Coordinates of C-alpha atoms and ligand atoms in Angstrom, one line a residue:
X1188 CA 90.1 31.1 224.2
X1189 CA 93.6 30.0 224.7
X1190 CA 96.1 31.8 226.8
X1191 CA 98.4 33.7 224.4
X1192 CA 101.5 32.7 226.3
X1193 CA 100.9 29.0 226.2
X1194 CA 103.3 26.9 224.2
X1195 CA 101.7 26.1 220.9
X1196 CA 100.7 22.4 220.6
X1197 CA 99.0 21.1 217.5
X1198 CA 98.2 17.7 216.2
X1199 CA 97.5 15.8 213.0
X1200 CA 94.9 13.2 213.7
X1201 CA 94.4 10.8 210.8
X1202 CA 92.0 7.9 210.9
X1203 CA 93.8 4.8 209.5
X1204 CA 90.9 3.9 207.3
X1205 CA 92.9 4.5 204.1
X1206 CA 96.0 6.0 202.7
X1207 CA 97.2 9.5 203.4
X1208 CA 95.6 11.7 200.7
X1209 CA 96.4 15.1 199.4
X1210 CA 94.0 16.9 201.7
X1211 CA 95.3 15.1 204.8
X1212 CA 98.9 15.7 203.7
X1213 CA 98.2 19.4 203.4
X1214 CA 96.6 19.4 206.9
X1215 CA 99.6 17.6 208.3
X1216 CA 102.0 20.1 206.6
X1217 CA 100.1 23.1 208.0
X1218 CA 100.2 21.7 211.5
X1219 CA 103.8 20.8 211.2
X1220 CA 104.9 24.2 209.8
X1221 CA 102.8 26.1 212.3
X1222 CA 104.4 24.2 215.2
X1223 CA 107.8 24.9 213.8
X1224 CA 107.1 28.5 213.1
X1225 CA 105.7 29.0 216.6
X1226 CA 108.4 27.0 218.4
X1227 CA 105.6 24.6 219.5
X1228 CA 105.0 20.9 219.4
X1229 CA 103.6 18.8 216.6
X1230 CA 101.7 15.7 217.8
X1231 CA 100.7 12.8 215.6
X1232 CA 97.6 11.0 216.9
X1233 CA 96.1 7.9 215.3
X1234 CA 92.3 7.9 215.5
X1235 CA 91.7 4.2 215.2
X1236 CA 88.4 3.9 217.0
X1237 CA 86.6 2.5 214.0
X1238 CA 87.5 -1.1 214.3
X1239 CA 86.0 -2.1 211.0
X1240 CA 87.8 0.3 208.8
X1241 CA 91.1 1.0 210.7
X1242 CA 94.0 -1.3 209.9
X1243 CA 97.5 -1.7 211.1
X1244 CA 98.7 -1.6 207.5
X1245 CA 97.1 1.8 207.0
X1246 CA 98.8 3.1 210.1
X1247 CA 102.2 2.0 208.6
X1248 CA 101.3 3.6 205.2
X1249 CA 100.4 6.9 206.9
X1250 CA 103.6 6.9 209.0
X1251 CA 105.7 6.1 205.9
X1252 CA 104.0 8.9 204.0
X1253 CA 104.7 11.4 206.8
X1254 CA 108.3 10.3 206.9
X1255 CA 108.7 10.5 203.2
X1256 CA 107.3 14.0 203.2
X1257 CA 109.8 14.8 206.0
X1258 CA 107.1 15.8 208.5
X1259 CA 108.8 14.9 211.7
X1260 CA 106.5 14.7 214.8
X1261 CA 107.6 15.6 218.3
X1262 CA 105.1 13.2 220.0
X1263 CA 103.3 10.2 218.6
X1264 CA 103.7 6.7 217.4
X1265 CA 107.4 5.5 217.4
X1266 CA 108.6 8.6 219.3
X1267 CA 106.4 8.5 222.3
X1268 CA 105.9 11.6 224.5
X1269 CA 104.5 12.7 227.8
X1270 CA 100.8 12.9 226.6
X1271 CA 100.6 9.4 225.2
X1272 CA 99.5 6.9 224.3
X1273 CA 98.9 8.3 220.8
X1274 CA 96.4 5.7 219.5
X1275 CA 92.8 6.3 220.5
X1276 CA 92.2 2.6 221.1
X1277 CA 94.8 2.8 223.9
X1278 CA 93.1 5.8 225.5
X1279 CA 89.8 4.2 226.5
X1280 CA 90.4 4.8 230.2
X1281 CA 90.8 8.5 229.6
X1282 CA 87.3 8.6 227.9
X1283 CA 85.9 6.7 230.9
X1284 CA 87.4 9.3 233.2
X1285 CA 86.0 12.1 231.2
X1286 CA 82.6 10.5 231.3
X1287 CA 82.9 10.2 235.0
X1288 CA 83.8 13.9 235.2
X1289 CA 80.8 14.8 233.1
X1290 CA 78.5 12.7 235.3
X1291 CA 79.8 14.4 238.4
X1292 CA 79.2 17.8 236.9
X1293 CA 75.7 16.7 235.9
X1294 CA 76.5 17.4 232.3
X1295 CA 75.4 14.0 230.9
X1296 CA 72.5 11.7 231.4
X1297 CA 71.9 8.1 230.5
X1298 CA 69.4 7.6 227.7
X1299 CA 67.5 4.3 227.5
X1300 CA 65.6 5.0 224.3
X1301 CA 66.0 2.1 221.9
X1302 CA 66.9 2.5 218.3
X1303 CA 63.5 1.5 217.2
X1304 CA 61.9 4.1 219.4
X1305 CA 64.2 6.8 218.1
X1306 CA 63.7 5.8 214.5
X1307 CA 59.9 5.9 214.9
X1308 CA 60.0 9.3 216.6
X1309 CA 62.3 10.7 213.8
X1310 CA 60.0 9.3 211.1
X1311 CA 56.9 10.8 212.7
X1312 CA 58.6 14.2 213.2
X1313 CA 59.9 14.2 209.7
X1314 CA 56.3 13.6 208.4
X1315 CA 55.0 16.6 210.4
X1316 CA 55.4 20.2 209.9
X1317 CA 58.7 21.6 211.3
X1318 CA 60.5 18.3 210.7
X1319 CA 62.9 16.6 213.0
X1320 CA 64.6 18.8 215.6
X1321 CA 66.8 16.4 217.3
X1322 CA 66.4 14.0 220.2
X1323 CA 63.3 14.9 222.1
X1324 CA 65.0 14.6 225.5
X1325 CA 62.7 11.9 226.8
X1326 CA 65.4 10.6 229.2
X1327 CA 66.8 14.0 230.2
X1328 CA 64.6 14.4 233.1
X1329 CA 64.3 10.9 234.3
X1330 CA 64.3 10.6 238.1
X1331 CA 68.0 10.0 239.0
X1332 CA 67.2 7.1 241.3
X1333 CA 65.3 5.4 238.5
X1334 CA 68.1 6.0 236.1
X1335 CA 70.6 4.4 238.5
X1336 CA 68.3 1.5 239.1
X1337 CA 67.9 0.9 235.3
X1338 CA 71.7 1.0 234.8
X1339 CA 72.2 -1.4 237.6
X1340 CA 69.6 -3.7 236.2
X1341 CA 71.8 -3.8 233.1
X1342 CA 69.5 -1.9 230.7
X1343 CA 71.3 -0.8 227.6
X1344 CA 71.9 2.9 227.5
X1345 CA 74.0 5.6 225.9
X1346 CA 75.2 8.8 227.6
X1347 CA 74.0 12.1 226.2
X1348 CA 75.3 15.6 226.7
X1349 CA 72.9 17.7 228.7
X1350 CA 73.1 20.9 226.6
X1351 CA 72.5 23.8 229.0
X1352 CA 68.9 25.1 228.9
X1353 CA 68.7 28.2 226.7
X1354 CA 72.2 27.8 225.3
X1355 CA 72.0 30.2 222.4
X1356 CA 74.0 30.1 219.2
X1357 CA 77.5 28.8 219.5
X1358 CA 80.1 31.2 218.2
X1359 CA 83.8 31.1 217.8
X1360 CA 86.5 32.9 215.9
X1361 CA 88.1 30.6 213.4
X1362 CA 91.6 31.5 212.5
X1363 CA 90.8 31.0 208.9
X1364 CA 87.1 31.5 208.5
X1365 CA 86.7 34.4 210.9
X1366 CA 83.7 34.7 213.1
X1367 CA 81.5 31.6 212.9
X1368 CA 78.1 31.2 214.5
X1369 CA 76.0 28.1 214.6
X1370 CA 72.3 28.4 215.3
X1371 CA 70.8 26.8 218.4
X1372 CA 69.2 24.0 216.4
X1373 CA 72.5 22.1 216.3
X1374 CA 72.5 21.8 220.0
X1375 CA 71.0 18.4 220.1
X1376 CA 71.7 16.4 223.3
X1377 CA 74.3 14.4 221.4
X1378 CA 75.5 11.0 222.4
X1379 CA 79.0 11.0 223.9
X1380 CA 79.3 7.4 224.9
X1381 CA 77.6 4.6 223.0
X1382 CA 75.8 1.5 224.4
X1383 CA 78.9 -0.6 224.2
X1384 CA 80.8 2.0 226.2
X1385 CA 82.8 3.4 223.2
X1386 CA 83.2 7.2 222.9
X1387 CA 81.7 8.9 219.9
X1388 CA 84.1 10.7 217.5
X1389 CA 83.4 14.2 218.9
X1390 CA 83.8 13.1 222.4
X1391 CA 87.1 11.2 221.8
X1392 CA 88.6 14.1 219.9
X1393 CA 87.7 16.7 222.6
X1394 CA 89.0 14.4 225.4
X1395 CA 92.3 13.9 223.5
X1396 CA 92.8 17.5 222.5
X1397 CA 92.1 18.6 226.0
X1398 CA 94.3 16.0 227.7
X1399 CA 97.1 16.5 225.2
X1400 CA 97.1 20.3 225.8
X1401 CA 96.3 21.1 222.1
X1402 CA 96.1 24.8 221.7
X1403 CA 95.2 25.0 218.0
X1404 CA 93.0 22.6 216.0
X1405 CA 94.0 22.9 212.4
X1406 CA 91.9 20.6 210.2
X1407 CA 89.8 20.2 207.1
X1408 CA 86.6 22.2 206.9
X1409 CA 84.7 18.9 206.5
X1410 CA 84.9 19.1 210.4
X1411 CA 83.5 22.6 210.6
X1412 CA 80.1 21.3 211.6
X1413 CA 81.6 19.2 214.3
X1414 CA 83.1 22.2 216.0
X1415 CA 80.0 23.6 217.7
X1416 CA 79.3 20.2 219.2
X1417 CA 82.9 19.9 220.3
X1418 CA 82.8 23.3 221.9
X1419 CA 79.8 22.2 224.0
X1420 CA 81.7 19.2 225.2
X1421 CA 84.7 21.4 226.2
X1422 CA 82.4 23.6 228.1
X1423 CA 80.7 20.7 229.8
X1424 CA 84.1 19.3 230.8
X1425 CA 85.2 22.7 232.0
X1426 CA 88.2 22.8 229.7
X1427 CA 89.6 25.7 227.7
X1428 CA 88.4 25.8 224.1
X1429 CA 91.3 25.8 221.7
X1430 CA 91.6 28.0 218.7
X1431 CA 90.2 26.4 215.6
X1432 CA 91.5 26.8 212.0
X1433 CA 89.5 25.1 209.3
X1434 CA 91.1 24.6 205.9
X1435 CA 89.2 25.0 202.7
X1436 CA 88.7 22.2 200.3
X1437 CA 91.1 21.2 197.6
X1438 CA 89.4 21.0 194.2
X1439 CA 90.4 19.4 191.0
X1440 CA 90.8 21.5 187.9
X1441 CA 87.1 20.8 187.0
X1442 CA 86.0 22.5 190.2
X1443 CA 84.9 19.2 191.9
X1444 CA 86.4 18.0 195.2
X1445 CA 89.7 16.4 194.5
X1446 CA 89.5 12.6 194.2
X1447 CA 90.9 9.6 192.5
X1448 CA 89.2 10.7 189.3
X1449 CA 91.7 13.4 189.0
X1450 CA 94.7 11.0 189.0
X1451 CA 97.0 10.4 191.9
X1452 CA 95.4 11.1 195.2
X1453 CA 97.5 9.5 197.9
X1454 CA 101.0 10.5 198.9
X1455 CA 102.2 7.1 198.1
X1456 CA 101.1 7.5 194.5
X1457 CA 102.9 10.7 194.2
X1458 CA 106.1 9.0 195.3
X1459 CA 105.5 6.2 192.8
X1460 CA 105.1 8.7 190.0
X1461 CA 108.4 10.3 190.8
X1462 CA 107.6 13.5 192.6
X1463 CA 110.1 14.7 195.2
X1464 CA 109.0 15.2 198.8
X1465 CA 110.4 18.7 198.8
X1466 CA 108.3 19.6 195.8
X1467 CA 105.2 18.0 197.2
X1468 CA 105.6 19.9 200.5
X1469 CA 106.2 23.2 198.7
X1470 CA 103.2 22.6 196.3
X1471 CA 100.8 21.4 199.0
X1472 CA 101.8 24.3 201.3
X1473 CA 100.7 26.7 198.6
X1474 CA 97.2 25.1 198.4
X1475 CA 95.7 27.7 200.6
X1476 CA 98.7 29.5 202.1
X1477 CA 101.0 32.0 200.6
X1478 CA 104.3 33.6 201.7
X1479 CA 103.7 36.9 200.0
X1480 CA 101.2 36.2 197.2
X1481 CA 103.8 35.6 194.6
X1482 CA 106.8 33.5 195.6
X1483 CA 106.2 29.9 194.4
X1484 CA 109.5 28.1 195.3
X1485 CA 109.6 28.0 199.0
X1486 CA 111.9 25.6 200.8
X1487 CA 111.2 23.9 204.1
X1488 CA 113.3 26.2 206.2
X1489 CA 111.4 29.2 204.9
X1490 CA 108.1 27.5 205.3
X1491 CA 108.9 26.5 208.9
X1492 CA 110.0 30.0 209.7
X1493 CA 107.3 32.0 207.9
X1494 CA 104.2 29.9 208.1
X1495 CA 101.3 31.7 209.7
X1496 CA 97.5 31.1 210.0
X1497 CA 96.9 34.7 209.0
X1498 CA 98.1 33.9 205.5
X1499 CA 95.8 30.9 205.1
X1500 CA 92.9 31.7 202.8
X1501 CA 89.4 30.4 203.1
X1502 CA 89.0 30.2 199.3
X1503 CA 89.0 26.7 197.9
X1504 CA 92.3 25.7 196.5
X1505 CA 92.7 24.2 193.0
X1506 CA 95.1 21.3 192.5
X1507 CA 97.0 22.2 189.4
X1508 CA 99.1 19.2 188.3
X1509 CA 100.9 21.3 185.6
X1510 CA 102.2 23.5 188.3
X1511 CA 103.2 20.6 190.4
X1512 CA 105.1 19.1 187.4
X1513 CA 106.8 22.4 186.8
X1514 CA 107.8 22.7 190.5
X1515 CA 109.1 19.1 190.6
X1516 CA 111.3 19.9 187.6
X1517 CA 112.7 22.9 189.4
X1518 CA 113.5 20.9 192.4
X1519 CA 115.2 18.2 190.2
X1520 CA 117.2 20.9 188.5
X1521 CA 118.5 22.2 191.8
X1522 CA 118.9 19.1 193.9
X1523 CA 122.4 18.1 192.7
X1524 CA 123.8 14.8 191.6
X1525 CA 124.1 13.0 195.0
X1526 CA 120.6 13.7 196.1
X1527 CA 119.3 12.9 192.7
X1528 CA 120.9 9.5 192.6
X1529 CA 119.6 8.7 196.0
X1530 CA 116.1 9.8 195.3
X1531 CA 116.1 8.1 191.9
X1532 CA 117.4 4.7 192.9
X1533 CA 114.1 2.8 192.3
X1534 CA 114.0 4.2 188.7
X1535 CA 117.7 3.9 188.1
X1536 CA 117.4 0.2 189.0
X1537 CA 114.6 -0.1 186.5
X1538 CA 116.7 1.6 183.9
X1539 CA 119.5 -0.8 184.7
X1540 CA 117.2 -3.8 184.4
X1541 CA 115.5 -2.5 181.3
X1542 CA 112.2 -2.5 183.1
X1543 CA 109.5 0.1 182.6
X1544 CA 108.8 2.7 185.4
X1545 CA 105.8 0.8 186.6
X1546 CA 107.2 -2.6 186.1
X1547 CA 108.2 -5.1 188.8
X1548 CA 111.8 -5.7 189.5
X1549 CA 112.9 -9.2 190.4
X1550 CA 115.1 -9.7 193.4
X1551 CA 118.0 -10.7 191.1
X1552 CA 117.6 -7.6 189.0
X1553 CA 117.5 -5.4 192.0
X1554 CA 120.7 -7.0 193.4
X1555 CA 122.5 -6.7 190.1
X1556 CA 121.5 -3.0 189.9
X1557 CA 122.6 -2.4 193.5
X1558 CA 125.9 -4.0 192.8
X1559 CA 126.4 -1.9 189.7
X1560 CA 125.6 1.3 191.6
X1561 CA 128.1 0.6 194.3
X1562 CA 130.7 -0.5 191.8
X1563 CA 130.6 2.7 189.7
X1564 CA 129.0 5.6 191.6
X1565 CA 130.6 8.2 189.3
X1566 CA 128.8 6.8 186.3
X1567 CA 125.5 7.2 188.1
X1568 CA 126.4 10.7 189.3
X1569 CA 127.3 11.5 185.7
X1570 CA 123.8 10.6 184.5
X1571 CA 122.4 13.6 186.4
X1572 CA 123.6 16.4 184.1
X1573 CA 122.3 14.4 181.2
X1574 CA 118.7 14.8 182.4
X1575 CA 118.7 17.4 185.2
X1576 CA 117.4 20.2 183.0
X1577 CA 114.6 18.3 181.4
X1578 CA 113.3 15.8 183.8
X1579 CA 109.8 16.6 185.2
X1580 CA 109.3 13.4 187.2
X1581 CA 111.7 10.7 188.3
X1582 CA 109.6 8.0 186.8
X1583 CA 110.7 9.2 183.3
X1584 CA 114.2 7.9 184.1
X1585 CA 113.7 4.3 182.8
X1586 CA 112.5 5.5 179.4
X1587 CA 115.1 8.2 179.1
X1588 CA 118.1 6.5 180.4
X1589 CA 117.8 2.8 179.7
X1590 CA 120.1 3.1 176.8
X1591 CA 122.9 4.0 179.1
X1592 CA 122.8 0.5 180.5
X1593 CA 122.8 -1.5 177.3
X1594 CA 126.5 -2.2 177.2
X1595 CA 127.5 -3.2 173.6
X1596 CA 124.0 -4.0 172.4
X1597 CA 121.2 -1.8 171.0
X1598 CA 118.4 -3.4 172.9
X1599 CA 115.6 -1.2 171.5
X1600 CA 115.9 0.3 168.1
X1601 CA 113.0 2.7 167.5
X1602 CA 111.4 1.9 164.1
X1603 CA 110.3 5.4 163.5
X1604 CA 113.8 6.7 164.1
X1605 CA 115.2 4.1 161.7
X1606 CA 112.7 5.1 159.0
X1607 CA 113.1 8.9 159.5
X1608 CA 116.9 9.0 160.0
X1609 CA 118.7 5.9 158.9
X1610 CA 116.6 5.0 155.9
X1611 CA 115.8 8.4 154.8
X1612 CA 116.0 8.8 151.0
X1613 CA 119.2 10.4 149.9
X1614 CA 120.4 11.2 153.4
X1615 CA 123.6 9.2 153.2
X1616 CA 123.1 8.0 156.7
X1617 CA 125.4 5.0 156.2
X1618 CA 128.2 7.2 155.1
X1619 CA 127.7 9.6 158.0
X1620 CA 127.6 6.8 160.5
X1621 CA 130.8 5.2 159.1
X1622 CA 132.6 8.5 159.3
X1623 CA 131.5 9.1 162.9
X1624 CA 132.6 5.6 163.8
X1625 CA 136.1 6.4 162.5
X1626 CA 136.3 9.5 164.6
X1627 CA 135.1 7.6 167.7
X1628 CA 137.5 4.8 167.1
X1629 CA 140.5 7.0 167.0
X1630 CA 142.3 6.3 170.3
X1631 CA 144.4 9.3 170.0
X1632 CA 141.5 11.5 170.7
X1633 CA 140.4 12.0 174.4
X1634 CA 137.2 10.2 175.2
X1635 CA 135.6 13.4 176.2
X1636 CA 132.4 15.0 175.0
X1637 CA 133.9 18.3 173.7
X1638 CA 136.7 16.9 171.4
X1639 CA 134.5 14.1 170.2
X1640 CA 131.7 16.5 169.3
X1641 CA 134.1 18.9 167.6
X1642 CA 135.5 16.1 165.4
X1643 CA 132.1 14.8 164.5
X1644 CA 130.8 18.2 163.7
X1645 CA 133.8 18.8 161.4
X1646 CA 132.5 15.9 159.3
X1647 CA 129.7 18.0 158.1
X1648 CA 132.0 20.1 156.0
X1649 CA 134.2 17.2 155.0
X1650 CA 131.2 15.1 153.7
X1651 CA 129.4 18.2 152.5
X1652 CA 126.3 17.2 154.5
X1653 CA 124.1 19.1 156.8
X1654 CA 125.2 18.8 160.4
X1655 CA 121.9 17.2 161.5
X1656 CA 122.3 14.5 158.9
X1657 CA 125.7 13.7 160.2
X1658 CA 124.8 13.6 163.9
X1659 CA 121.3 12.1 163.9
X1660 CA 122.4 8.7 162.6
X1661 CA 125.0 8.5 165.3
X1662 CA 122.3 9.4 167.9
X1663 CA 120.0 6.6 166.7
X1664 CA 122.8 4.1 166.6
X1665 CA 124.0 4.8 170.1
X1666 CA 120.7 5.6 171.8
X1667 CA 118.3 3.6 169.7
X1668 CA 116.2 6.8 169.2
X1669 CA 116.4 10.1 167.5
X1670 CA 115.3 11.7 170.8
X1671 CA 117.8 11.4 173.6
X1672 CA 119.7 13.2 176.2
X1673 CA 122.7 15.3 175.0
X1674 CA 124.6 12.9 172.7
X1675 CA 128.3 13.4 173.3
X1676 CA 127.8 13.8 177.1
X1677 CA 126.1 10.4 177.0
X1678 CA 128.8 8.9 174.8
X1679 CA 131.5 10.1 177.2
X1680 CA 129.9 8.1 180.0
X1681 CA 129.8 5.0 177.9
X1682 CA 132.7 2.7 177.1
X1683 CA 134.3 3.3 173.7
X1684 CA 134.1 -0.4 172.8
X1685 CA 130.4 -0.4 173.6
X1686 CA 129.7 2.6 171.5
X1687 CA 131.6 1.2 168.5
X1688 CA 129.8 -2.2 169.0
X1689 CA 126.4 -0.4 168.9
X1690 CA 127.3 1.4 165.7
X1691 CA 128.4 -1.9 164.1
X1692 CA 125.3 -3.7 165.3
X1693 CA 123.0 -1.0 163.8
X1694 CA 125.0 -0.7 160.6
X1695 CA 124.6 -4.4 160.1
X1696 CA 121.0 -4.5 161.0
X1697 CA 119.9 -1.5 158.9
X1698 CA 122.4 -1.4 156.1
X1699 CA 123.4 -5.0 156.0
X1700 CA 127.1 -3.9 156.0
Ligands
LIG2676 N1 90.4 11.7 212.5 C1 89.7 12.8 211.8 C2 89.9 12.6 210.3 O1 90.8 11.8 209.9 C3 90.3 14.1 212.1 C4 89.8 14.7 213.3 C5 90.2 16.1 213.6 O2 91.2 16.6 213.1 O3 89.7 16.7 214.5 O4 89.2 13.2 209.5

């Protein structure tokens, strides 16, 4: 086990074979928070040894996702560090050195059995009673001189770990699972280096973790069955075995392993759907860890101060999107206007261009929106209080706020609202709208929400109409819809001339007047 006084060093080791998914993101968060809480180092290592499935693009996507989540790493790609390089493909010499070390210690042997021979043996064993019990160790006791001669003659071979004779069960104390024991049957003389000289996954991981001084391996429990094999490799190399902490699965609400079927699965998609990184980190941190069993809103500082492996549960966690939505709404409510405008830029630009949340923005539209944002920052900041209380996700912004960018036109007049409000039998909507227009046109009144609202409300008595029948037509005329953010706060942010023009436009279109 590790020396208690050693500086904590942990790593997140994604394989760039796809995007960063929810499970991986949680693993990254736990490693990061644990490093911060323990005053240790957080290493990012890219496990790109699978040449067919690893891509440069995926590396970038993963790094971007980590940055978006705000998980800064102390060592790794882009930042470097004393234990680099941090891409496995650049560490081949270290695996060769480790193999050499194992050879010197007599802990590995070359195996010349061909795939065909191994397959035949396996098939035969599987047909017999008892089944296949692993490699039959044919090459384990080859005469060393013969083995060297065959290698020198260029005969293809792999290197296998010589599991010590009589090695019993492999046991370790997992920081999450507790005491774990694997029976002796898993102690196959596993391959550590393949015919082409490449390290197997288990070998590369152990070499890297040992060479990088990793003290705690925190990873998904899909790796639990690799752990006994890795422990054997540590022992063979004569290195300290780190502490392991395996994280339970994340399930969808249907109890099945979380996947694409359950909606968004990659960090990128959560960004695209308008979730905030702070909310994501908070939410994912609670999928298996708790501060005190009840607190749900936990900021980064608290997480980085309080995180501990003791409070990680081995129970499977359930991904509850309703809770995530609620949490995101809470973060939006608390983030303040400046941060909101910054985080919402992609959606504010779409609202400006009249494009849907998932629609493409042309370069011209983006440039025009950017110019508008820098020309009138206060307008944008002013949009925040209109929606801060109700927004669940930022991608609702285009639908909710497009009307604020229409200028004098009503670009989308909701038919249902027209029928239910403006054309409602006996509702006198035309009269109400005309009266509101007069109020709004009065230049003596301050263009502020409160006095405008007060004056329009007073019309209810004057016209002897229900308040709702006075105000709803105005809402539809200005916002194009009977559902909108607070009406007078919205009006205050718009230009008087634009508001009047919208009323005129709708009056003409609906009442022909
Ligand atoms: N590269 C492995 C994966 O992406 C992780 C290995 C580990 O954490 O030990 O699943």
